[in-house]
């Protein structure tokens, strides 16, 4: 999959953690199909958005990392392949369900030096336990943003975190002459003479 020049933000997690609902909340549209049935998202879904403070970006919703069966393995492979294409990962979990799947994703993000944000979704149904919050924050040194995609609770906080976490190099293109010319240098432009 060829990557264009916009920053790419990937949404990862287990089935039914609310990944598709999150891309819909971030884009303000029904970008991805949302269903109670596990495994609704089969292929990565991409959507271009404008994020104030970053500019144009592409958000990618991926299939659940805990899928099963032969098709499930293929879906997981596509989700994993997306990690090498992104500039920022959002790891979504819900119902205090954070286990080996999430830890394995974090190892993959770290392998690619991809910054990531931890999001506990569905706080309107079940808040994150203090014990789990402390344990995850202790192990990974990151705050957890608790959201609800149903009520849009803390979606603005998540967007703020996206803006402060995504590397500026993913959306700020260097000048063609960056590092070659310093302030105060004289630049001489030479144009060819027609003969």
Backbone as a printed PyTorch tensor [residue, N CA C, xyz], in Angstrom:
tensor([[[  0.8560,  -1.1620,   0.0000],
         [  0.0000,   0.0000,   0.0000],
         [  0.9040,   1.2270,   0.0000]],

        [[  0.8060,   2.0460,  -1.0390],
         [  1.6240,   3.2510,  -1.1440],
         [  1.0490,   4.3280,  -0.2450]],

        [[  1.9380,   5.0200,   0.4570],
         [  1.5170,   6.0510,   1.3950],
         [  1.6210,   7.4120,   0.7350]],

        [[  0.5500,   8.2190,   0.8280],
         [  0.6690,   9.5650,   0.2930],
         [  1.2780,  10.4790,   1.3500]],

        [[  1.3660,  11.7650,   1.0500],
         [  2.1510,  12.6700,   1.8780],
         [  1.4450,  13.1670,   3.1370]],

        [[  0.1840,  12.8560,   3.3180],
         [ -0.5260,  13.2830,   4.5240],
         [ -0.1390,  12.3850,   5.6990]],

        [[ -0.1640,  12.9100,   6.9290],
         [  0.0910,  12.0340,   8.0760],
         [ -1.0020,  10.9760,   8.1980]],

        [[ -0.6090,   9.7860,   8.5840],
         [ -1.5340,   8.6610,   8.7290],
         [ -1.6810,   8.3120,  10.2090]],

        [[ -2.9260,   8.1700,  10.6410],
         [ -3.2470,   7.8340,  12.0230],
         [ -4.0280,   6.5280,  12.0000]],

        [[ -3.4910,   5.5000,  12.6330],
         [ -4.1370,   4.1880,  12.6330],
         [ -4.8650,   3.9220,  13.9390]],

        [[ -6.0440,   3.3190,  13.8300],
         [ -6.8270,   2.9330,  15.0050],
         [ -6.7690,   1.4130,  15.1170]],

        [[ -6.2840,   0.9330,  16.2640],
         [ -6.0630,  -0.4980,  16.4670],
         [ -6.7400,  -0.9570,  17.7590]],

        [[ -7.0000,  -2.2500,  17.8550],
         [ -7.5760,  -2.8250,  19.0630],
         [ -8.2980,  -4.1120,  18.7460]],

        [[ -8.9460,  -4.6320,  19.7520],
         [ -9.7030,  -5.8710,  19.5800],
         [-11.0520,  -5.5910,  18.9150]],

        [[-11.6890,  -6.6680,  18.4740],
         [-13.0260,  -6.5510,  17.8980],
         [-13.9840,  -5.9730,  18.9480]],

        [[-14.8900,  -5.1630,  18.4890],
         [-15.9450,  -4.5550,  19.3310],
         [-15.4120,  -3.6720,  20.4590]],

        [[-14.2070,  -3.1300,  20.2800],
         [-13.7100,  -2.1650,  21.2700],
         [-14.1830,  -0.7550,  20.9340]],

        [[-14.7310,  -0.5870,  19.7350],
         [-15.2410,   0.7230,  19.3350],
         [-14.3420,   1.4560,  18.3650]],

        [[-13.5070,   0.7230,  17.6240],
         [-12.5950,   1.3550,  16.6600],
         [-13.3670,   2.0570,  15.5450]],

        [[-14.3540,   1.3760,  14.9790],
         [-15.1380,   1.9670,  13.8960],
         [-15.9730,   3.1420,  14.3930]],

        [[-16.5070,   3.0210,  15.5920],
         [-17.2490,   4.1450,  16.1750],
         [-16.3230,   5.3390,  16.3790]],

        [[-15.0650,   5.0690,  16.7120],
         [-14.1120,   6.1570,  16.9230],
         [-13.7840,   6.8640,  15.6150]],

        [[-13.5560,   6.1200,  14.5290],
         [-13.2730,   6.8030,  13.2630],
         [-14.4780,   7.6430,  12.8490]],

        [[-15.6850,   7.1430,  13.1170],
         [-16.8870,   7.9210,  12.8090],
         [-16.9500,   9.1930,  13.6490]],

        [[-16.5930,   9.0910,  14.9280],
         [-16.6070,  10.2670,  15.8110],
         [-15.5500,  11.2820,  15.3760]],

        [[-14.3810,  10.8090,  14.9780],
         [-13.3060,  11.7140,  14.5730],
         [-13.5820,  12.3910,  13.2360]],

        [[-14.2550,  11.6860,  12.3380],
         [-14.5290,  12.2530,  11.0150],
         [-15.8730,  12.9810,  10.9610]],

        [[-16.7260,  12.7380,  11.9650],
         [-18.0470,  13.3620,  11.9580],
         [-18.9630,  12.7820,  10.8990]],

        [[-18.6620,  11.5700,  10.4450],
         [-19.4550,  10.9050,   9.4070],
         [-19.5540,   9.4130,   9.7050]],

        [[-20.4500,   8.7510,   8.9940],
         [-20.5060,   7.2900,   9.0830],
         [-19.5160,   6.7180,   8.0860]],

        [[-18.2560,   6.8100,   8.4320],
         [-17.1720,   6.3470,   7.5700],
         [-17.0970,   4.8280,   7.5700]],

        [[-17.2300,   4.2260,   8.7380],
         [-17.1220,   2.7720,   8.8820],
         [-18.4460,   2.2040,   9.3790]],

        [[-18.7320,   0.9840,   8.9890],
         [-19.9380,   0.2980,   9.4490],
         [-19.7360,  -0.0990,  10.9030]],

        [[-20.7350,   0.2070,  11.7220],
         [-20.6820,  -0.1330,  13.1440],
         [-21.7500,  -1.1770,  13.4160]],

        [[-21.3580,  -2.2300,  14.1400],
         [-22.2830,  -3.3220,  14.4250],
         [-21.9000,  -3.9680,  15.7420]],

        [[-22.8700,  -4.5900,  16.3910],
         [-22.5950,  -5.3640,  17.6030],
         [-21.8680,  -6.6680,  17.2620]],

        [[-21.9480,  -7.0700,  15.9950],
         [-21.3230,  -8.3240,  15.5690],
         [-19.8140,  -8.1460,  15.4820]],

        [[-19.0890,  -9.0200,  16.1370],
         [-17.6240,  -8.9650,  16.1170],
         [-17.1060,  -9.2280,  14.7170]],

        [[-16.0680,  -8.4840,  14.3230],
         [-15.4360,  -8.7140,  13.0250],
         [-16.1060,  -8.0070,  11.8720]],

        [[-16.8500,  -6.9300,  12.1450],
         [-17.5210,  -6.1980,  11.0700],
         [-16.5040,  -5.5730,  10.1190]],

        [[-15.4530,  -4.9730,  10.6610],
         [-14.4070,  -4.3850,   9.8100],
         [-13.4890,  -5.4970,   9.3410]],

        [[-13.4010,  -5.6650,   8.0190],
         [-12.5880,  -6.7480,   7.4730],
         [-11.2970,  -6.2500,   6.8450]],

        [[-11.3440,  -5.1070,   6.1980],
         [-10.1590,  -4.5090,   5.5900],
         [ -9.9680,  -3.1250,   6.1890]],

        [[ -8.7290,  -2.6240,   6.1970],
         [ -8.5310,  -1.2660,   6.6950],
         [ -9.3800,  -0.2580,   5.9180]],

        [[-10.0420,   0.6300,   6.6530],
         [-10.8770,   1.6790,   6.0660],
         [-10.1440,   3.0010,   6.2480]],

        [[ -9.9200,   3.7230,   5.1420],
         [ -9.2050,   4.9980,   5.1910],
         [-10.1680,   6.1490,   4.9630]],

        [[ -9.9280,   7.2450,   5.6950],
         [-10.7470,   8.4450,   5.5150],
         [ -9.8620,   9.6760,   5.6780]],

        [[ -9.9240,  10.5820,   4.7050],
         [ -9.2080,  11.8530,   4.8080],
         [ -9.9940,  12.8020,   5.6850]],

        [[ -9.2900,  13.4990,   6.5620],
         [ -9.9120,  14.4880,   7.4530],
         [ -8.9930,  15.6940,   7.5560]],

        [[ -9.5430,  16.7640,   8.0600],
         [ -8.7630,  17.9580,   8.3640],
         [ -8.7360,  18.0800,   9.8800]],

        [[ -7.5410,  18.0870,  10.4570],
         [ -7.3980,  18.2310,  11.9040],
         [ -6.7360,  19.5710,  12.1670]],

        [[ -7.4760,  20.4750,  12.8180],
         [ -6.9360,  21.7970,  13.1050],
         [ -5.6690,  21.6530,  13.9330]],

        [[ -4.5890,  22.2580,  13.4710],
         [ -3.3050,  22.1390,  14.1460],
         [ -2.3660,  21.1820,  13.4410]],

        [[ -2.9280,  20.3260,  12.5820],
         [ -2.1210,  19.3910,  11.7930],
         [ -2.3460,  19.6350,  10.3090]],

        [[ -3.6090,  19.8000,   9.9340],
         [ -3.9700,  19.9340,   8.5280],
         [ -4.5840,  18.6450,   8.0200]],

        [[ -4.4840,  18.3930,   6.7110],
         [ -5.0600,  17.1650,   6.1470],
         [ -4.3580,  15.9300,   6.7210]],

        [[ -5.1390,  14.9330,   7.0350],
         [ -4.5990,  13.6750,   7.5730],
         [ -5.4760,  12.5260,   7.0960]],

        [[ -4.9570,  11.3270,   7.2260],
         [ -5.7250,  10.1310,   6.8690],
         [ -5.8440,   9.2680,   8.1230]],

        [[ -7.0820,   8.9130,   8.4530],
         [ -7.3370,   8.0230,   9.5940],
         [ -7.6730,   6.6430,   9.0400]],

        [[ -7.0630,   5.6270,   9.6290],
         [ -7.2490,   4.2480,   9.1680],
         [ -7.8660,   3.4210,  10.2880]],

        [[ -9.0300,   2.8440,  10.0180],
         [ -9.6910,   1.9190,  10.9380],
         [ -9.2710,   0.5140,  10.5290]],

        [[ -8.8090,  -0.2840,  11.4800],
         [ -8.3210,  -1.6280,  11.1570],
         [ -9.2200,  -2.7090,  11.7620]],

        [[ -9.0500,  -3.9200,  11.2700],
         [ -9.8000,  -5.0610,  11.8030],
         [ -9.2790,  -5.4260,  13.1930]],

        [[-10.1100,  -6.1210,  13.9460],
         [ -9.7490,  -6.5120,  15.3080],
         [ -8.5530,  -7.4320,  15.3530]],

        [[ -7.6470,  -7.1370,  16.2580],
         [ -6.3910,  -7.8710,  16.3730],
         [ -6.6040,  -9.2470,  17.0270]],

        [[ -7.8140,  -9.4920,  17.5290],
         [ -8.1200, -10.7730,  18.1750],
         [ -9.0200, -11.6440,  17.3080]],

        [[ -9.0890, -11.3360,  16.0150],
         [ -9.9400, -12.1070,  15.1080],
         [ -9.4620, -13.5610,  15.0950]],

        [[-10.3170, -14.4700,  14.6120],
         [ -9.9320, -15.8860,  14.5950],
         [-10.3370, -16.5440,  13.2940]],

        [[ -9.9010, -17.7750,  13.1030],
         [-10.1820, -18.5080,  11.8720],
         [ -9.2140, -18.1080,  10.7680]],

        [[ -9.3370, -18.7450,   9.6170],
         [ -8.4340, -18.4740,   8.4930],
         [ -8.6100, -17.0480,   7.9800]],

        [[ -9.8680, -16.6100,   7.8120],
         [-10.1010, -15.2210,   7.3810],
         [ -9.6160, -14.2410,   8.4350]],

        [[ -9.8160, -14.5890,   9.6790],
         [ -9.3660, -13.7340,  10.7740],
         [ -7.8730, -13.4990,  10.7350]],

        [[ -7.1040, -14.5400,  10.4290],
         [ -5.6460, -14.4060,  10.3320],
         [ -5.2590, -13.4270,   9.2320]],

        [[ -6.0060, -13.4720,   8.1170],
         [ -5.7310, -12.5510,   7.0090],
         [ -6.0720, -11.1150,   7.4090]],

        [[ -7.1630, -10.9410,   8.1350],
         [ -7.5420,  -9.6030,   8.6080],
         [ -6.4850,  -9.0470,   9.5550]],

        [[ -6.0230,  -9.8990,  10.4650],
         [ -4.9860,  -9.4800,  11.4200],
         [ -3.7120,  -9.0960,  10.6710]],

        [[ -3.3500,  -9.8690,   9.6470],
         [ -2.1440,  -9.5660,   8.8680],
         [ -2.2570,  -8.1870,   8.2170]],

        [[ -3.4350,  -7.8520,   7.7020],
         [ -3.6260,  -6.5250,   7.0900],
         [ -3.5510,  -5.4260,   8.1430]],

        [[ -4.1050,  -5.6980,   9.3090],
         [ -4.0240,  -4.7090,  10.3930],
         [ -2.5700,  -4.4860,  10.7970]],

        [[ -1.8110,  -5.5580,  10.9230],
         [ -0.3980,  -5.4470,  11.3020],
         [  0.4080,  -4.7240,  10.2220]],

        [[  0.0890,  -4.9970,   8.9550],
         [  0.7990,  -4.3410,   7.8520],
         [  0.5880,  -2.8240,   7.8860]],

        [[ -0.5610,  -2.3970,   8.3660],
         [ -0.8590,  -0.9600,   8.4330],
         [  0.0690,  -0.2360,   9.4020]],

        [[  0.6180,  -0.9480,  10.3900],
         [  1.4750,  -0.3050,  11.3980],
         [  2.6990,   0.3400,  10.7460]],

        [[  3.2340,  -0.2920,   9.7150],
         [  4.4180,   0.2680,   9.0550],
         [  4.0850,   1.4990,   8.2100]],

        [[  2.8070,   1.7900,   8.0250],
         [  2.3740,   2.8930,   7.1660],
         [  1.8800,   4.1170,   7.9360]],

        [[  1.9110,   4.0610,   9.2630],
         [  1.2910,   5.1440,  10.0270],
         [  2.3230,   6.0000,  10.7460]],

        [[  1.8760,   7.2100,  11.1000],
         [  2.7090,   8.1480,  11.8530],
         [  2.3110,   8.1950,  13.3220]],

        [[  1.1120,   7.7200,  13.6250],
         [  0.5940,   7.7120,  14.9950],
         [ -0.4230,   6.5920,  15.1150]],

        [[ -0.3940,   5.8830,  16.2500],
         [ -1.3640,   4.8120,  16.5120],
         [ -2.2670,   5.2110,  17.6710]],

        [[ -3.5330,   4.8590,  17.5450],
         [ -4.4760,   4.9850,  18.6490],
         [ -4.8860,   3.5640,  19.0120]],

        [[ -4.5580,   3.1480,  20.2210],
         [ -4.8880,   1.8020,  20.6910],
         [ -6.1440,   1.8980,  21.5510]],

        [[ -7.2240,   1.2980,  21.0580],
         [ -8.5250,   1.3730,  21.7160],
         [ -8.8070,   0.0640,  22.4490]],

        [[ -9.2100,   0.1850,  23.7120],
         [ -9.6990,  -0.9780,  24.4530],
         [-10.9180,  -0.5340,  25.2490]],

        [[-11.6890,  -1.4810,  25.7340],
         [-12.9140,  -1.1350,  26.4610],
         [-13.1980,  -2.1880,  27.5240]],

        [[-14.1240,  -1.8650,  28.3970],
         [-14.5730,  -2.7990,  29.4420],
         [-13.4280,  -3.3340,  30.2940]],

        [[-12.3940,  -2.5030,  30.5130],
         [-11.2390,  -2.9060,  31.3160],
         [-10.5600,  -4.1600,  30.7710]],

        [[-10.6380,  -4.3430,  29.4560],
         [-10.0980,  -5.5350,  28.8250],
         [ -8.7910,  -5.1730,  28.1040]],

        [[ -7.6970,  -5.2490,  28.8370],
         [ -6.3660,  -4.9270,  28.3220],
         [ -5.4720,  -6.1220,  28.6300]],

        [[ -5.0520,  -6.8500,  27.5770],
         [ -4.2900,  -8.0670,  27.8230],
         [ -3.1540,  -8.2180,  26.8240]],

        [[ -2.8200,  -9.4460,  26.5060],
         [ -1.7000,  -9.7320,  25.6170],
         [ -1.8410,  -9.1460,  24.2230]],

        [[ -3.0690,  -9.0360,  23.7110],
         [ -3.2800,  -8.4640,  22.3810],
         [ -2.8060,  -7.0090,  22.3380]],

        [[ -3.1980,  -6.2370,  23.3460],
         [ -2.7930,  -4.8280,  23.4070],
         [ -1.2840,  -4.7110,  23.6140]],

        [[ -0.7400,  -5.5590,  24.4720],
         [  0.7050,  -5.5090,  24.7330],
         [  1.5010,  -5.8570,  23.4810]],

        [[  0.9980,  -6.7960,  22.7030],
         [  1.6620,  -7.1670,  21.4540],
         [  1.6090,  -6.0190,  20.4450]],

        [[  0.4710,  -5.3260,  20.3860],
         [  0.3760,  -4.1580,  19.5060],
         [  1.3800,  -3.0840,  19.9180]],

        [[  1.4870,  -2.8410,  21.2180],
         [  2.4320,  -1.8350,  21.7050],
         [  3.8600,  -2.2150,  21.3140]],

        [[  4.1990,  -3.4980,  21.4070],
         [  5.5380,  -3.9350,  20.9810],
         [  5.7520,  -3.6400,  19.4910]],

        [[  4.7040,  -3.8350,  18.6900],
         [  4.8100,  -3.5410,  17.2510],
         [  4.9720,  -2.0460,  17.0120]],

        [[  4.2200,  -1.2200,  17.7480],
         [  4.3810,   0.2340,  17.5980],
         [  5.8110,   0.6360,  17.9370]],

        [[  6.3300,   0.0750,  19.0170],
         [  7.6890,   0.4200,  19.4550],
         [  8.7380,  -0.0700,  18.4540]],

        [[  8.4850,  -1.2220,  17.8370],
         [  9.4140,  -1.7470,  16.8290],
         [  9.5660,  -0.7470,  15.6740]],

        [[  8.4690,  -0.0990,  15.2900],
         [  8.4880,   0.8760,  14.1960],
         [  8.6950,   2.3090,  14.6930]],

        [[  8.9750,   2.4730,  15.9860],
         [  9.1260,   3.8140,  16.5830],
         [  7.9060,   4.6890,  16.3180]],

        [[  6.7440,   4.0760,  16.3920],
         [  5.4910,   4.7840,  16.1460],
         [  4.9130,   5.2520,  17.4700]],

        [[  4.7280,   6.5670,  17.6350],
         [  4.0910,   7.0380,  18.8640],
         [  2.6500,   6.5290,  18.9280]],

        [[  2.1520,   6.3590,  20.1440],
         [  0.7910,   5.8410,  20.2810],
         [  0.0810,   6.4820,  21.4680]],

        [[ -1.2430,   6.4250,  21.3740],
         [ -2.1310,   6.9480,  22.4170],
         [ -2.9990,   5.7940,  22.8870]],

        [[ -3.1890,   5.6890,  24.2080],
         [ -4.0520,   4.6540,  24.7810],
         [ -5.4250,   5.2500,  25.0750]],

        [[ -6.4670,   4.5670,  24.5970],
         [ -7.8400,   5.0620,  24.7410],
         [ -8.7210,   3.9670,  25.3190]],

        [[ -9.3990,   4.2800,  26.4310],
         [-10.4010,   3.3590,  26.9790],
         [-11.7560,   3.8740,  26.5240]],

        [[-12.4310,   3.1030,  25.6840],
         [-13.7080,   3.5130,  25.0980],
         [-14.8830,   2.9320,  25.9050]],

        [[-16.0400,   3.4290,  25.6120],
         [-17.3100,   2.9700,  26.1960],
         [-17.4010,   3.2960,  27.6900]],

        [[-16.8460,   4.4430,  28.0920],
         [-16.9040,   4.8150,  29.5130],
         [-18.3300,   5.1160,  29.9550]],

        [[-19.2510,   5.2940,  28.9880],
         [-20.6600,   5.4760,  29.3330],
         [-21.2670,   4.1590,  29.8210]],

        [[-20.6340,   3.0410,  29.4690],
         [-21.1080,   1.7190,  29.9060],
         [-20.3130,   1.2370,  31.1150]],

        [[-18.9760,   1.3500,  31.0190],
         [-18.1190,   0.8820,  32.1120],
         [-16.8630,   1.7400,  32.1700]],

        [[-16.6630,   2.4200,  33.2840],
         [-15.4770,   3.2620,  33.4830],
         [-14.2540,   2.3720,  33.6800]],

        [[-13.0940,   2.9230,  33.3820],
         [-11.8640,   2.1770,  33.6150],
         [-11.6360,   2.0730,  35.1160]],

        [[-11.2000,   0.9070,  35.5620],
         [-10.9440,   0.7380,  36.9900],
         [ -9.6520,   1.4680,  37.3590]],

        [[ -9.5980,   1.9840,  38.5540],
         [ -8.4050,   2.6960,  39.0270],
         [ -7.2060,   1.7600,  39.0190]],

        [[ -7.4280,   0.5090,  39.4140],
         [ -6.3520,  -0.4870,  39.4440],
         [ -5.7710,  -0.6960,  38.0430]],

        [[ -6.6480,  -0.8980,  37.0520],
         [ -6.1770,  -1.1140,  35.6820],
         [ -5.4790,   0.1260,  35.1510]],

        [[ -6.0480,   1.2890,  35.4180],
         [ -5.4530,   2.5320,  34.9380],
         [ -4.0300,   2.6940,  35.4750]],

        [[ -3.8710,   2.4850,  36.7760],
         [ -2.5410,   2.6190,  37.3840],
         [ -1.5680,   1.5970,  36.8210]],

        [[ -2.0150,   0.3600,  36.6360],
         [ -1.1460,  -0.7000,  36.1360],
         [ -0.6870,  -0.4190,  34.7020]],

        [[ -1.6210,  -0.0410,  33.8300],
         [ -1.2740,   0.2360,  32.4310],
         [ -0.3610,   1.4550,  32.3520]],

        [[ -0.6940,   2.5060,  33.1040],
         [  0.1320,   3.7140,  33.0820],
         [  1.5270,   3.4350,  33.6400]],

        [[  1.6130,   2.5740,  34.6540],
         [  2.9190,   2.2180,  35.2270],
         [  3.7490,   1.4300,  34.2180]],

        [[  3.1310,   0.4650,  33.5460],
         [  3.8560,  -0.3910,  32.6020],
         [  4.2990,   0.3530,  31.3450]],

        [[  3.4700,   1.2700,  30.8590],
         [  3.7490,   1.8790,  29.5590],
         [  4.0500,   3.3770,  29.6370]],

        [[  3.9780,   3.9400,  30.8390],
         [  4.3610,   5.3320,  31.0150],
         [  3.5040,   6.3100,  30.2510]],

        [[  2.2280,   5.9880,  30.0860],
         [  1.3160,   6.8510,  29.3370],
         [ -0.0040,   6.9940,  30.0660]],

        [[ -0.5880,   8.1590,  29.9020],
         [ -1.9380,   8.3710,  30.4120],
         [ -2.9170,   7.6520,  29.5040]],

        [[ -4.0680,   7.3170,  30.0490],
         [ -5.1440,   6.7110,  29.2730],
         [ -6.2400,   7.7500,  29.1410]],

        [[ -6.7040,   7.9580,  27.9200],
         [ -7.8160,   8.8760,  27.6930],
         [ -9.0830,   8.0410,  27.7020]],

        [[-10.0080,   8.3920,  28.5760],
         [-11.2680,   7.6580,  28.6690],
         [-12.3120,   8.3920,  27.8490]],

        [[-12.9180,   7.6900,  26.8810],
         [-13.8720,   8.3310,  25.9700],
         [-15.1650,   7.5360,  25.8630]],

        [[-16.1520,   8.1960,  25.2750],
         [-17.3730,   7.5270,  24.8290],
         [-17.6710,   8.0320,  23.4290]],

        [[-17.6890,   7.1230,  22.4620],
         [-18.0170,   7.5280,  21.0980],
         [-19.5210,   7.7300,  20.9290]],

        [[-20.3110,   7.2420,  21.8760],
         [-21.7620,   7.4470,  21.8250],
         [-22.1140,   8.8820,  22.1990]],

        [[-21.5240,   9.3710,  23.2980],
         [-21.8120,  10.7340,  23.7610],
         [-20.7460,  11.7380,  23.3280]],

        [[-19.7100,  11.2590,  22.6290],
         [-18.5560,  12.0820,  22.2300],
         [-17.7820,  12.6360,  23.4240]],

        [[-17.8990,  11.9670,  24.5680],
         [-17.1740,  12.4060,  25.7590],
         [-15.6670,  12.2870,  25.5290]],

        [[-14.9640,  13.3790,  25.7810],
         [-13.5000,  13.4740,  25.7000],
         [-12.9260,  13.2790,  24.3040]],

        [[-13.7490,  13.3530,  23.2550],
         [-13.2150,  13.2720,  21.8920],
         [-12.3030,  14.4710,  21.6380]],

        [[-12.6770,  15.6540,  22.1620],
         [-11.8130,  16.8370,  22.0120],
         [-10.4680,  16.6270,  22.7060]],

        [[-10.4730,  15.9650,  23.8640],
         [ -9.2130,  15.6640,  24.5630],
         [ -8.3570,  14.7180,  23.7380]],

        [[ -8.9960,  13.7570,  23.0770],
         [ -8.2590,  12.8360,  22.2160],
         [ -7.6450,  13.5920,  21.0400]],

        [[ -8.4060,  14.4830,  20.4330],
         [ -7.8770,  15.2640,  19.3060],
         [ -6.6870,  16.1090,  19.7670]],

        [[ -6.7980,  16.7190,  20.9520],
         [ -5.6660,  17.4850,  21.5040],
         [ -4.4440,  16.5870,  21.6660]],

        [[ -4.6550,  15.3650,  22.1370],
         [ -3.5540,  14.4250,  22.3190],
         [ -2.9550,  14.0170,  20.9800]],

        [[ -3.7900,  13.8490,  19.9690],
         [ -3.2930,  13.5390,  18.6220],
         [ -2.3560,  14.6540,  18.1570]],

        [[ -2.7930,  15.8950,  18.3480],
         [ -2.0080,  17.0550,  17.8930],
         [ -0.6650,  17.1270,  18.6110]],

        [[ -0.6530,  16.8360,  19.9090],
         [  0.6090,  16.9450,  20.6580],
         [  1.4980,  15.7100,  20.5250]],

        [[  0.9380,  14.5750,  20.1080],
         [  1.7060,  13.3280,  20.0500],
         [  2.2630,  13.0200,  18.6610]],

        [[  1.5280,  13.3570,  17.6200],
         [  1.9890,  13.0100,  16.2650],
         [  3.2720,  13.7960,  15.9540]],

        [[  4.2550,  13.1560,  15.3780],
         [  5.4990,  13.8720,  15.0620],
         [  5.2470,  15.0010,  14.0590]],

        [[  5.8010,  16.1650,  14.3490],
         [  5.6270,  17.3110,  13.4580],
         [  6.1750,  17.0150,  12.0630]],

        [[  7.1720,  16.1570,  11.9890],
         [  7.7570,  15.8220,  10.6880],
         [  6.7690,  15.0950,   9.7770]],

        [[  5.6980,  14.5510,  10.3370],
         [  4.7270,  13.8440,   9.5000],
         [  3.8200,  14.8080,   8.7430]],

        [[  3.7430,  16.0610,   9.1910],
         [  2.8980,  17.0230,   8.4800],
         [  3.6010,  18.3380,   8.1510]],

        [[  4.8510,  18.4920,   8.5650],
         [  5.6250,  19.6750,   8.2160],
         [  6.7200,  19.2340,   7.2670]],

        [[  6.6200,  19.6380,   6.0320],
         [  7.5950,  19.2160,   5.0390],
         [  8.7960,  20.1560,   5.0620]],

        [[ 10.0040,  19.5910,   5.1100],
         [ 11.1990,  20.4370,   5.1450],
         [ 11.4010,  21.1720,   3.8190]],

        [[ 12.0530,  22.2960,   3.9110],
         [ 12.3990,  23.0660,   2.7320],
         [ 13.3910,  22.2710,   1.8930]],

        [[ 13.3620,  22.4850,   0.6020],
         [ 14.2800,  21.8100,  -0.3060],
         [ 15.7320,  22.1260,   0.0570]],

        [[ 15.9610,  23.3390,   0.5980],
         [ 17.3160,  23.7650,   0.9140],
         [ 17.6440,  23.6570,   2.4030]],

        [[ 16.7690,  23.0370,   3.1900],
         [ 16.9910,  22.9440,   4.6290],
         [ 18.3210,  22.2640,   4.9340]],

        [[ 19.1210,  22.9200,   5.7700],
         [ 20.4150,  22.3830,   6.1550],
         [ 21.5360,  22.7610,   5.1990]],

        [[ 21.1960,  23.2280,   4.0030],
         [ 22.2140,  23.6160,   3.0260],
         [ 22.5340,  25.1040,   3.1070]],

        [[ 21.4970,  25.8890,   3.3950],
         [ 21.6590,  27.3380,   3.4360],
         [ 21.3360,  27.8130,   4.8360]],

        [[ 22.2140,  28.6550,   5.3640],
         [ 21.9960,  29.2000,   6.6980],
         [ 21.6950,  30.6850,   6.5980]],

        [[ 21.0760,  31.2180,   7.6270],
         [ 20.7600,  32.6380,   7.6640],
         [ 22.0440,  33.4460,   7.4930]],

        [[ 22.0100,  34.4390,   6.6120],
         [ 23.1640,  35.2880,   6.3580],
         [ 23.9980,  34.8320,   5.1700]],

        [[ 23.7670,  33.5990,   4.6840],
         [ 24.4970,  33.1350,   3.5010],
         [ 24.0070,  33.8900,   2.2710]],

        [[ 24.8980,  34.0850,   1.3120],
         [ 24.5230,  34.6920,   0.0420],
         [ 24.2240,  33.5770,  -0.9400]],

        [[ 23.0890,  33.6980,  -1.6180],
         [ 22.6860,  32.6910,  -2.5870],
         [ 22.7580,  33.3200,  -3.9700]],

        [[ 23.4480,  32.7060,  -4.8740],
         [ 23.5970,  33.1990,  -6.2340],
         [ 22.8270,  32.2550,  -7.1480]],

        [[ 21.8430,  32.7730,  -7.8320],
         [ 21.0690,  31.9740,  -8.7720],
         [ 21.6780,  32.1090, -10.1580]],

        [[ 22.0040,  31.0530, -10.7800],
         [ 22.6040,  31.0550, -12.1100],
         [ 21.5780,  30.5210, -13.0850]],

        [[ 21.3630,  31.2700, -14.1570],
         [ 20.4390,  30.8110, -15.1940],
         [ 21.2260,  30.5640, -16.4630]],

        [[ 20.8810,  29.5370, -17.2080],
         [ 21.6250,  29.2430, -18.4270],
         [ 21.3820,  30.3240, -19.4940]],

        [[ 22.3980,  30.5940, -20.2950],
         [ 22.2860,  31.5600, -21.3920],
         [ 22.0010,  30.7710, -22.6460]],

        [[ 20.9640,  31.2190, -23.3690],
         [ 20.6500,  30.5660, -24.6530],
         [ 21.7260,  30.8940, -25.6670]],

        [[ 22.1620,  29.9220, -26.4190],
         [ 23.1830,  30.2170, -27.4280],
         [ 22.5880,  30.2670, -28.8080]]])
